[in-house]
XYZ file of N, CA and C in Angstrom:
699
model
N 52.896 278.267 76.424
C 52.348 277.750 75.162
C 53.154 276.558 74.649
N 54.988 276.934 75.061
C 55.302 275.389 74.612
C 54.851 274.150 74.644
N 54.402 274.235 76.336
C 54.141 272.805 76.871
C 52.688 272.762 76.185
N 51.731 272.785 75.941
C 50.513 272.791 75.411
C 51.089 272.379 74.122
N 52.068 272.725 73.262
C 52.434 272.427 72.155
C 53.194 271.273 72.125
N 53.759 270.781 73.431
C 54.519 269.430 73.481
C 53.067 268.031 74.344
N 51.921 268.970 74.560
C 51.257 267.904 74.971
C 50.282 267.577 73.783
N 49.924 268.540 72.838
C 49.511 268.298 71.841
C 50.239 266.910 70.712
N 51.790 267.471 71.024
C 52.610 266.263 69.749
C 52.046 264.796 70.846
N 52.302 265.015 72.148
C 52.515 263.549 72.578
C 51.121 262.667 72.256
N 49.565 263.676 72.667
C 48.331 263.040 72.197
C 48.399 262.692 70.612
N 49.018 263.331 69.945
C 48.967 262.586 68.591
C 49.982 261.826 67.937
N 50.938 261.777 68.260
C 52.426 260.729 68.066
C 51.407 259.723 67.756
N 52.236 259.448 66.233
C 51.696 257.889 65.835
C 50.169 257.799 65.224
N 49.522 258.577 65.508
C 48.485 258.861 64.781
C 48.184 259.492 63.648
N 46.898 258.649 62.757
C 46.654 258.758 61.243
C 46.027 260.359 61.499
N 46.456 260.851 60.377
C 45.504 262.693 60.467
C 44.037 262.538 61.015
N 43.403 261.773 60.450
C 41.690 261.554 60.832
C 41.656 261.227 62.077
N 42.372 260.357 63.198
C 42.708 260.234 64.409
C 43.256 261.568 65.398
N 44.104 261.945 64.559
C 44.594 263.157 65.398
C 43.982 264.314 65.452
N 43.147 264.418 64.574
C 41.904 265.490 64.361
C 40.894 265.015 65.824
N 40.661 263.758 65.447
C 39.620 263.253 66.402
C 40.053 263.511 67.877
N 41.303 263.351 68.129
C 41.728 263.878 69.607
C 42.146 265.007 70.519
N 42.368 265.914 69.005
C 42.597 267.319 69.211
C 40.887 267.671 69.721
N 40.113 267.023 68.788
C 38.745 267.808 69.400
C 37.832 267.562 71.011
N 38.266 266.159 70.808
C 38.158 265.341 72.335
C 38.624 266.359 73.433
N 39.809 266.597 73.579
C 40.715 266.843 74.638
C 40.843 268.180 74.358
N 40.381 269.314 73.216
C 40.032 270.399 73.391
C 39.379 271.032 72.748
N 37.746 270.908 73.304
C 36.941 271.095 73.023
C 36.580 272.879 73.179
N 35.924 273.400 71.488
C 35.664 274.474 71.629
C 36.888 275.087 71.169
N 37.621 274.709 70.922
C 39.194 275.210 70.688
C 39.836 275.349 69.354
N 39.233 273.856 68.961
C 39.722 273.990 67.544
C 38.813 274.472 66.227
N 39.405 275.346 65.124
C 39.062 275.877 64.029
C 40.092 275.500 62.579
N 38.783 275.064 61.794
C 39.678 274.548 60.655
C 39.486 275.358 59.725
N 40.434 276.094 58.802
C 40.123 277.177 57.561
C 40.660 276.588 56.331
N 39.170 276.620 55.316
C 39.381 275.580 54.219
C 39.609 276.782 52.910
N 40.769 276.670 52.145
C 40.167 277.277 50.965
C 39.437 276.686 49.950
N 38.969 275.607 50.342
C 38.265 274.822 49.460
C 39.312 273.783 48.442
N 40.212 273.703 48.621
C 41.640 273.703 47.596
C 41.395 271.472 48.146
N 42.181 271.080 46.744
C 42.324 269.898 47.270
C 42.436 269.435 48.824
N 43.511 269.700 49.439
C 44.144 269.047 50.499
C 42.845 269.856 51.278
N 42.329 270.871 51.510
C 41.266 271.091 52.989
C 40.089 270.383 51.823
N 39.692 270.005 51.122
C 38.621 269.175 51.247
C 38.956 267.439 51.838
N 39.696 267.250 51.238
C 40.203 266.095 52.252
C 40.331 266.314 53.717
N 40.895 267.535 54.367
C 40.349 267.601 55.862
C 38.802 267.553 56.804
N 38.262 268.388 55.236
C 36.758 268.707 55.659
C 36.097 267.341 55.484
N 36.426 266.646 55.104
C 35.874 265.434 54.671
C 35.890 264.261 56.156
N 37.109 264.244 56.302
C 37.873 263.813 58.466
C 36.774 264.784 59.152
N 36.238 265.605 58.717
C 35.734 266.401 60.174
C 34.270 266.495 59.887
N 33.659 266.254 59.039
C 32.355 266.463 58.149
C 31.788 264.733 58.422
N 32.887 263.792 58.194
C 32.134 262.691 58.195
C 31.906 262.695 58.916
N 32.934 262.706 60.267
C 32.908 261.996 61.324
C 32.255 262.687 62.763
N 31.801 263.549 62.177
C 30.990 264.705 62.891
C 32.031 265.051 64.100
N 33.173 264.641 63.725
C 33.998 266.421 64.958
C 33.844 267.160 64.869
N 33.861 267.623 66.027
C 33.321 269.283 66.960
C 34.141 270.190 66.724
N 34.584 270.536 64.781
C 35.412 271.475 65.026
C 35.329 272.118 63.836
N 35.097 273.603 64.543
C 34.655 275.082 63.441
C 35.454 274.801 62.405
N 34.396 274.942 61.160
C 35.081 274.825 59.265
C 34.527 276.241 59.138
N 35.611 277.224 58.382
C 35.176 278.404 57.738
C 36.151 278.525 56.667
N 35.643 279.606 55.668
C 36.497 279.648 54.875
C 36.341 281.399 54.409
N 37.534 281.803 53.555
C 37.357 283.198 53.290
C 37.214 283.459 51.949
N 36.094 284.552 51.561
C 35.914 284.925 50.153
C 36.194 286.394 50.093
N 37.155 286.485 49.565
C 37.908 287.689 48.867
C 36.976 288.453 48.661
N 36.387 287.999 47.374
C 35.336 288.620 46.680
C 36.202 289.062 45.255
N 36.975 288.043 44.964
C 37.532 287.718 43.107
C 38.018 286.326 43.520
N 37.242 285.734 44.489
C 37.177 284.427 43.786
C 36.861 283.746 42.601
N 37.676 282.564 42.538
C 36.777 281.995 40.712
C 35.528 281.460 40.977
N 34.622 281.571 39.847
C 33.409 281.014 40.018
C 33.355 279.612 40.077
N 34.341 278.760 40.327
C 34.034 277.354 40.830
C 34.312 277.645 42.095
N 35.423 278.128 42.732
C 35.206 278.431 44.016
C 33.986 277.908 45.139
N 32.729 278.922 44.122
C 31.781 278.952 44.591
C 30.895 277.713 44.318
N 31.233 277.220 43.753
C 30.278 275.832 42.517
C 31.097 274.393 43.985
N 32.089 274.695 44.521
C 32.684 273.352 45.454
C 31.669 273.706 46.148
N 32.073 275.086 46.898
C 31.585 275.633 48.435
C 30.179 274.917 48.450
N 29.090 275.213 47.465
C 27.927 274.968 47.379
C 27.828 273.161 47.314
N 28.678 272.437 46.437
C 28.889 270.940 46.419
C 29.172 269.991 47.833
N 29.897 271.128 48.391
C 30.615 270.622 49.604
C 29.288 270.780 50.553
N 28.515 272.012 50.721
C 27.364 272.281 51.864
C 26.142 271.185 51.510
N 26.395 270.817 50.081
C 25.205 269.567 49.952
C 25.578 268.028 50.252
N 26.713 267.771 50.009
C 27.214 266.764 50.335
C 27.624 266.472 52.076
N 27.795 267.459 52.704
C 27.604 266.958 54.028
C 26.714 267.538 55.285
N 25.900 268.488 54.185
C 24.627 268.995 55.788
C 25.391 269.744 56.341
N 26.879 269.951 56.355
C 27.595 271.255 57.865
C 27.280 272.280 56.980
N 27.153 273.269 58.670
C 27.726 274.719 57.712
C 29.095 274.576 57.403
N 29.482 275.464 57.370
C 30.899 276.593 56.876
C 30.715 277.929 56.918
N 31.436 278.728 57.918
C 31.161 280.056 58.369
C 32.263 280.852 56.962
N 31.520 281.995 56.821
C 31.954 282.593 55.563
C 32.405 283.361 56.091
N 33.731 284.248 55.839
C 34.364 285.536 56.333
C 34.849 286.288 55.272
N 33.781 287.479 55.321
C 34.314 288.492 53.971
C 35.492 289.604 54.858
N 35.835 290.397 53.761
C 36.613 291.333 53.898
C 35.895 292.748 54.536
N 36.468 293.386 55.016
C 35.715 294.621 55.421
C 35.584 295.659 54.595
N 34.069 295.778 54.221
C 33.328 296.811 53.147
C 34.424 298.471 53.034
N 34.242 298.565 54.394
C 35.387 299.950 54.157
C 36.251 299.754 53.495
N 37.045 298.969 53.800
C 38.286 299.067 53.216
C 38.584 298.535 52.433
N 37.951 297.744 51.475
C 37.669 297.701 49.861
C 37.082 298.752 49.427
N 36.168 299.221 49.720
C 35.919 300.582 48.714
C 36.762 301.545 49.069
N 37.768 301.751 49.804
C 38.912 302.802 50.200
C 39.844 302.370 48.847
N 40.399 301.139 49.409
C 41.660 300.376 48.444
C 41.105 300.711 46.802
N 39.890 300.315 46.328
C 39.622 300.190 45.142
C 39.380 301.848 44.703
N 38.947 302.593 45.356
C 38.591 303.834 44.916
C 39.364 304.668 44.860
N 40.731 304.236 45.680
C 41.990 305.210 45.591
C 43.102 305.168 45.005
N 43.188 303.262 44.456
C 44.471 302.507 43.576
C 43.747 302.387 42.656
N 42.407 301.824 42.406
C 41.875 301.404 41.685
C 41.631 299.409 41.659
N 41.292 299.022 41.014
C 40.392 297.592 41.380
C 41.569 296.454 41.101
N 43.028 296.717 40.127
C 44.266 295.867 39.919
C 45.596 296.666 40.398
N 44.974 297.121 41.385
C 46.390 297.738 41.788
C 47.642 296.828 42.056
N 47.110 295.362 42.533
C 48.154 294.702 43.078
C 49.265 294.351 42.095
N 48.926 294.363 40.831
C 50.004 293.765 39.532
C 50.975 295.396 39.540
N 50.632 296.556 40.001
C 52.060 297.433 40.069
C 52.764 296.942 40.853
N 52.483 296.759 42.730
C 53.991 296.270 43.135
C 53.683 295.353 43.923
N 54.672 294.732 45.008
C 54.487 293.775 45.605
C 53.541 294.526 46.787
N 54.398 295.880 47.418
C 53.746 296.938 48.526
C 51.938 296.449 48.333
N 51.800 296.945 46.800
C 50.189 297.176 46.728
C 49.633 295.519 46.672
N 50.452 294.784 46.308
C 49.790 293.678 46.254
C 49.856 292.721 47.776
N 50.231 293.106 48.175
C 50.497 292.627 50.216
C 49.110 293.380 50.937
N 49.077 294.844 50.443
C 47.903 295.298 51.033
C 46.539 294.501 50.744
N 46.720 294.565 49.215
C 45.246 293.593 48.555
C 44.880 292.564 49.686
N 46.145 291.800 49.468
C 45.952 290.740 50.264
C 45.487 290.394 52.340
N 46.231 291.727 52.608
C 45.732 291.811 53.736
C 44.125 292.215 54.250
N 43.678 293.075 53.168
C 42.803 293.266 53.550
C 41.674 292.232 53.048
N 41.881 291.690 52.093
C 40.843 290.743 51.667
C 41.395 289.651 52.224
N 42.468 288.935 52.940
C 42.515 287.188 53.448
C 42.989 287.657 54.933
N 44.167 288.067 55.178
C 44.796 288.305 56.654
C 43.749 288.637 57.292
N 43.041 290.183 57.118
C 42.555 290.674 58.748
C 41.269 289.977 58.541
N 41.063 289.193 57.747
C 39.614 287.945 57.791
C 39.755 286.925 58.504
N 40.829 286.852 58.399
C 41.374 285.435 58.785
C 41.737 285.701 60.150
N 42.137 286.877 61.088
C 42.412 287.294 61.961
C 41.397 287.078 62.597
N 40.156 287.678 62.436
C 38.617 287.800 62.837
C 38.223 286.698 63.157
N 38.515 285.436 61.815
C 37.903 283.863 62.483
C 38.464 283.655 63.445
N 39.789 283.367 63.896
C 40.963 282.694 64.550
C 40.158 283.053 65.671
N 39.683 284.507 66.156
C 39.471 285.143 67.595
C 38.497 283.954 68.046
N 38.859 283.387 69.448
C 38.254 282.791 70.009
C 38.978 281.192 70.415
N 39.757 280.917 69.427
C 40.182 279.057 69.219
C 41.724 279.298 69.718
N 42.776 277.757 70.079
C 43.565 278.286 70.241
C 44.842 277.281 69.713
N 43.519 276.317 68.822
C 43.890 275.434 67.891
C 43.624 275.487 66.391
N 45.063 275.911 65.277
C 44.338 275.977 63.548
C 44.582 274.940 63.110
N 43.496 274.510 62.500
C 43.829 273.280 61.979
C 43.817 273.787 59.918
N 45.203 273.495 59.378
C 45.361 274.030 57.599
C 45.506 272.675 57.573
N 45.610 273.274 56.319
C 45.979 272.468 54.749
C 47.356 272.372 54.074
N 48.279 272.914 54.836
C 49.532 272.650 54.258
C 50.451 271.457 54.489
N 51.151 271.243 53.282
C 51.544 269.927 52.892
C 53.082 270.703 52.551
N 54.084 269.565 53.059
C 55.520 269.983 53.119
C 55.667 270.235 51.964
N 55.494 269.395 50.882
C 56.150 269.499 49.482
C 55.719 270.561 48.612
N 55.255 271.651 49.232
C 53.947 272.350 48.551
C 55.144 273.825 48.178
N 56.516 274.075 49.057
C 57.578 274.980 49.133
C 58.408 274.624 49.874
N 59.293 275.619 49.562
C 60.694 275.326 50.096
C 60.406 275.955 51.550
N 59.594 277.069 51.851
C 60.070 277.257 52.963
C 58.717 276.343 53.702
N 57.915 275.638 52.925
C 57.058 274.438 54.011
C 57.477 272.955 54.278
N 58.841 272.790 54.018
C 59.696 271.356 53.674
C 60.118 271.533 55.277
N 60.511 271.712 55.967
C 61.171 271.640 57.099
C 59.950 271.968 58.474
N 58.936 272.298 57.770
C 57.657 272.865 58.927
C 57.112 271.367 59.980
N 57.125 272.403 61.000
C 56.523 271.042 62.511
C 54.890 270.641 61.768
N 55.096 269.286 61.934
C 53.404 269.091 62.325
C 52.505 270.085 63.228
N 53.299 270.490 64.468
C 52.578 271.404 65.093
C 54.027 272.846 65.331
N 53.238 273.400 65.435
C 53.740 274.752 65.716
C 53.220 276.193 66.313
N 53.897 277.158 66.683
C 53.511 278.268 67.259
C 53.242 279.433 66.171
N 52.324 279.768 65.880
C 51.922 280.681 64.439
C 52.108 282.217 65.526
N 53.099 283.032 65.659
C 53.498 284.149 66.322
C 52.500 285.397 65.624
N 52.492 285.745 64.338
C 51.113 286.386 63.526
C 49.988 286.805 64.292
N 49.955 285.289 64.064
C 48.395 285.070 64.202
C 48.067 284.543 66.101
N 48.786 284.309 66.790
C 49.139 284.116 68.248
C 47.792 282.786 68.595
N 48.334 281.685 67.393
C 47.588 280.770 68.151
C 48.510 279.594 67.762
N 48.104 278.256 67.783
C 48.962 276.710 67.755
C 48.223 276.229 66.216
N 49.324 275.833 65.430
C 49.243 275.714 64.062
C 49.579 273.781 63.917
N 48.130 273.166 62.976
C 48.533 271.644 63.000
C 48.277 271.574 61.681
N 49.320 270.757 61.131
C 48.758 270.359 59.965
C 49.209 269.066 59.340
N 47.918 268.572 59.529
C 47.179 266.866 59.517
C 47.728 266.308 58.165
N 47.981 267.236 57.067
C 48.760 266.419 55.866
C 49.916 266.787 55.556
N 50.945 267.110 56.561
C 52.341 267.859 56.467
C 53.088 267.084 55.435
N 52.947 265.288 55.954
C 53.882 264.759 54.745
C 52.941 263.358 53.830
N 51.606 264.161 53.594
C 51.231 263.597 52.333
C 51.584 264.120 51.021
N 51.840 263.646 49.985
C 51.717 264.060 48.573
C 50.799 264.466 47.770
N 51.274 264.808 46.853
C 49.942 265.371 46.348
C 49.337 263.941 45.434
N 49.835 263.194 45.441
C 49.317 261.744 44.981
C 48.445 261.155 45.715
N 48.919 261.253 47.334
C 48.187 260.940 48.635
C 47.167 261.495 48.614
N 46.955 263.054 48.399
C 45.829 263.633 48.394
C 45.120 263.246 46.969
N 45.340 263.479 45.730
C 44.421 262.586 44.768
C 43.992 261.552 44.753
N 44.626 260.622 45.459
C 43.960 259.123 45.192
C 43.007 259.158 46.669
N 42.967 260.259 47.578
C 41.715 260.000 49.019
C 40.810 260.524 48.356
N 40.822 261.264 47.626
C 39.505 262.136 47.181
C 38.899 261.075 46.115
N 39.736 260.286 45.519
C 39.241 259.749 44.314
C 38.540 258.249 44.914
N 39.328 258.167 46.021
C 38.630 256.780 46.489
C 37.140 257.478 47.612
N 37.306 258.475 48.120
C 36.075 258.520 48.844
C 35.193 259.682 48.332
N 35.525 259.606 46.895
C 34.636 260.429 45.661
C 34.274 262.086 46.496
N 35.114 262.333 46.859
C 35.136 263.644 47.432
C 35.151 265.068 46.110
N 33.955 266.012 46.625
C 33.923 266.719 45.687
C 35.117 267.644 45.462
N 35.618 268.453 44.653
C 37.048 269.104 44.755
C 36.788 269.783 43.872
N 37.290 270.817 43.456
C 37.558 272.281 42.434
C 38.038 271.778 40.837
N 37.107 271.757 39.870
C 37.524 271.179 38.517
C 38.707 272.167 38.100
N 39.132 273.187 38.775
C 40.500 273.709 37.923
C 41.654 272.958 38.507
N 41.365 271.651 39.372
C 42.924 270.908 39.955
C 43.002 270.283 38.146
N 42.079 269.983 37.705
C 42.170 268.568 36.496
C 42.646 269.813 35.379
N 42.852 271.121 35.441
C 43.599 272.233 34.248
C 44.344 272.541 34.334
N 45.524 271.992 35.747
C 46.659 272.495 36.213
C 46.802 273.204 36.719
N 45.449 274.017 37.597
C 45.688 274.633 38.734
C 46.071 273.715 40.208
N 47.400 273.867 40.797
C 47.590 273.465 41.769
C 46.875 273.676 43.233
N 47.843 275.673 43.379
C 46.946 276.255 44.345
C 45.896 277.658 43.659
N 44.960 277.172 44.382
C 44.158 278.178 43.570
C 43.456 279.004 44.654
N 43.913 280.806 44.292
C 43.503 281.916 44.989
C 42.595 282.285 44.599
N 42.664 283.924 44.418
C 42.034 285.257 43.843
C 42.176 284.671 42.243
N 40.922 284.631 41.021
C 41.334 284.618 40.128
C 42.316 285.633 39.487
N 42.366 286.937 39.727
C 43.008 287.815 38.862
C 44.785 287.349 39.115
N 44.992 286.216 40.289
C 45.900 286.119 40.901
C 46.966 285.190 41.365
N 45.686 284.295 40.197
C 46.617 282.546 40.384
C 46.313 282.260 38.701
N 47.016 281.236 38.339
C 47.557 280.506 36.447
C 47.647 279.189 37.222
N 46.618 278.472 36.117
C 47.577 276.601 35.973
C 49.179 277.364 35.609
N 49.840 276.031 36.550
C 51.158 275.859 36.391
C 51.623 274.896 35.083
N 52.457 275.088 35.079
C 53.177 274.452 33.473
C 53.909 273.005 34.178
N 54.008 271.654 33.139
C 54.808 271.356 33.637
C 56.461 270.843 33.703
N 56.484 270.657 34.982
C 58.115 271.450 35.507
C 57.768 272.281 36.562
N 56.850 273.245 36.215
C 56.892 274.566 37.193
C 56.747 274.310 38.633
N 57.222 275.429 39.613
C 57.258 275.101 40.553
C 55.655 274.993 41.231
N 55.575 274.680 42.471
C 54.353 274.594 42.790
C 53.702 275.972 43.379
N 54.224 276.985 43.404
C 53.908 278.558 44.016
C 53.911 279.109 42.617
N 54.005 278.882 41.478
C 54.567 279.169 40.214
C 53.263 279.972 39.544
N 52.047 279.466 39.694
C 50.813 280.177 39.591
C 50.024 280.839 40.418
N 51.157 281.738 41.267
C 50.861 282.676 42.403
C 51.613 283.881 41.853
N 50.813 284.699 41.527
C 51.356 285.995 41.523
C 53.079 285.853 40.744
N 52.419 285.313 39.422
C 53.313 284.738 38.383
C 54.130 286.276 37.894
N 53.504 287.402 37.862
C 54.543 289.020 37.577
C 55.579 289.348 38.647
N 55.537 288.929 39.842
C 56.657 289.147 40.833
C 57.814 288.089 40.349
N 59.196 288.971 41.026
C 60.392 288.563 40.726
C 60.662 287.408 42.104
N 60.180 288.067 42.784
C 60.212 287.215 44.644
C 59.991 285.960 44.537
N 60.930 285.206 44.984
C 60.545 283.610 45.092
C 59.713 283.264 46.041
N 60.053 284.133 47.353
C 59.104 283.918 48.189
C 57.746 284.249 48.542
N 57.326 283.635 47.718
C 55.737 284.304 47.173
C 54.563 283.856 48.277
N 54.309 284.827 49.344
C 53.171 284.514 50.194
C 52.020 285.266 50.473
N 50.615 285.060 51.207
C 49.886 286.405 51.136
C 49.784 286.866 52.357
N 50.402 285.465 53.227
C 50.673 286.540 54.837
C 49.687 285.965 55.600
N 48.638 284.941 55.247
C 48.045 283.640 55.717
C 48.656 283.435 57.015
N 49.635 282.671 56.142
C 50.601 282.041 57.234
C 51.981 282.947 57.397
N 51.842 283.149 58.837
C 53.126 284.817 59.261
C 54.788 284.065 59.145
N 54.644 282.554 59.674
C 55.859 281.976 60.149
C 56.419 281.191 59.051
């Protein structure tokens, strides 16, 4: 897998994200899958892969306590460019297990219950898309945490056992406002209320400012390292 991961950097060395998208799909075709939460930075991806009609799977996952704009992009986004977007819910069992036995906010008692929430409504969804590709193409941007400041453009996601790229590692979040604003890209009206990243409503706050950028994630935990297990590495 290394070398696949060192022939991947060499096809894209030097290349703009919208380019390196374009060659990842060229040279492996059928392979690559992009997972949007709809969030600033993956509509700017979806936008590289939507215009330009690359050959490469967009899905995204609904919890099912998403916010209702959530749903108001998803729908903006399917009119504005004709693609689908494959939807991946959570498995019916095991939401009505979780909810009928903790009850429907279990996750605000501990972190334990709030890791499960999360696994079962984003991880083993997200597990389910991945099957098949052996290329992810996210949305993460270095400046976004401390532990995403030092992350490869490409990498080995051990989790999830596939090759991890991500096309805006060292844009800003300035970089990403002013692409959307110049190629009038539709985006989530809670970025303009100070929502940065935006989850599960019961589960993300606009951030204050100062605050950090994970800061309206599961704002009752003491843990700095605040993740939902998305991303394993």
């Amino acid at each position: 897998m290394q070398q696949k991961i060192s022939i991947i950097h060499e096809l894209i060395k030097n290349k703009s994200p919208e380019d390196a998208l374009r060659t990842l799909a060229a040279n492996f075709p059928g392979e690559v899958v992009f997972s949007s939460s709809l969030g600033y930075e993956d509509q700017v991806i979806t936008h590289f892969i939507f215009s330009n009609n690359f050959p490469i799977a967009v899905f995204t996952l609904d919890t099912g306590r998403l916010y209702n704009e959530a749903y108001s992009i998803l729908q903006s986004t399917l009119e504005r460019y004709k693609k689908p977007i494959k939807v991946f819910y959570p498995q019916t069992t095991a939401v009505e297990k979780l909810v009928s036995e903790k009850g429907p906010i279990s996750f605000y008692e501990s972190i334990e219950n709030r890791k499960e929430c999360c696994f079962i409504r984003k991880v083993e969804p997200l597990k389910r898309a991945l099957q098949g590709y052996s290329i992810w193409i996210t949305g993460i941007r270095a400046e976004q945490s401390d532990g995403r400041k030092d992350a490869p453009t490409v990498e080995w996601d051990e989790g999830n056992k596939i090759i991890k790229f991500h096309p805006l590692l060292n844009w800003t979040l300035y970089d990403v406002k002013q692409y959307i604003a110049e190629h009038n890209i539709p985006y989530n009206p809670l970025h303009d209320k100070g929502f940065v990243s935006i989850g599960c409503a019961p589960c993300t706050r606009a951030i204050k400012n100062g605050e950090d950028f994970r800061a309206g994630r599961w704002w009752w935990e003491e843990n700095n390292k605040k993740e939902c297990g998305l991303h394993s590495n």
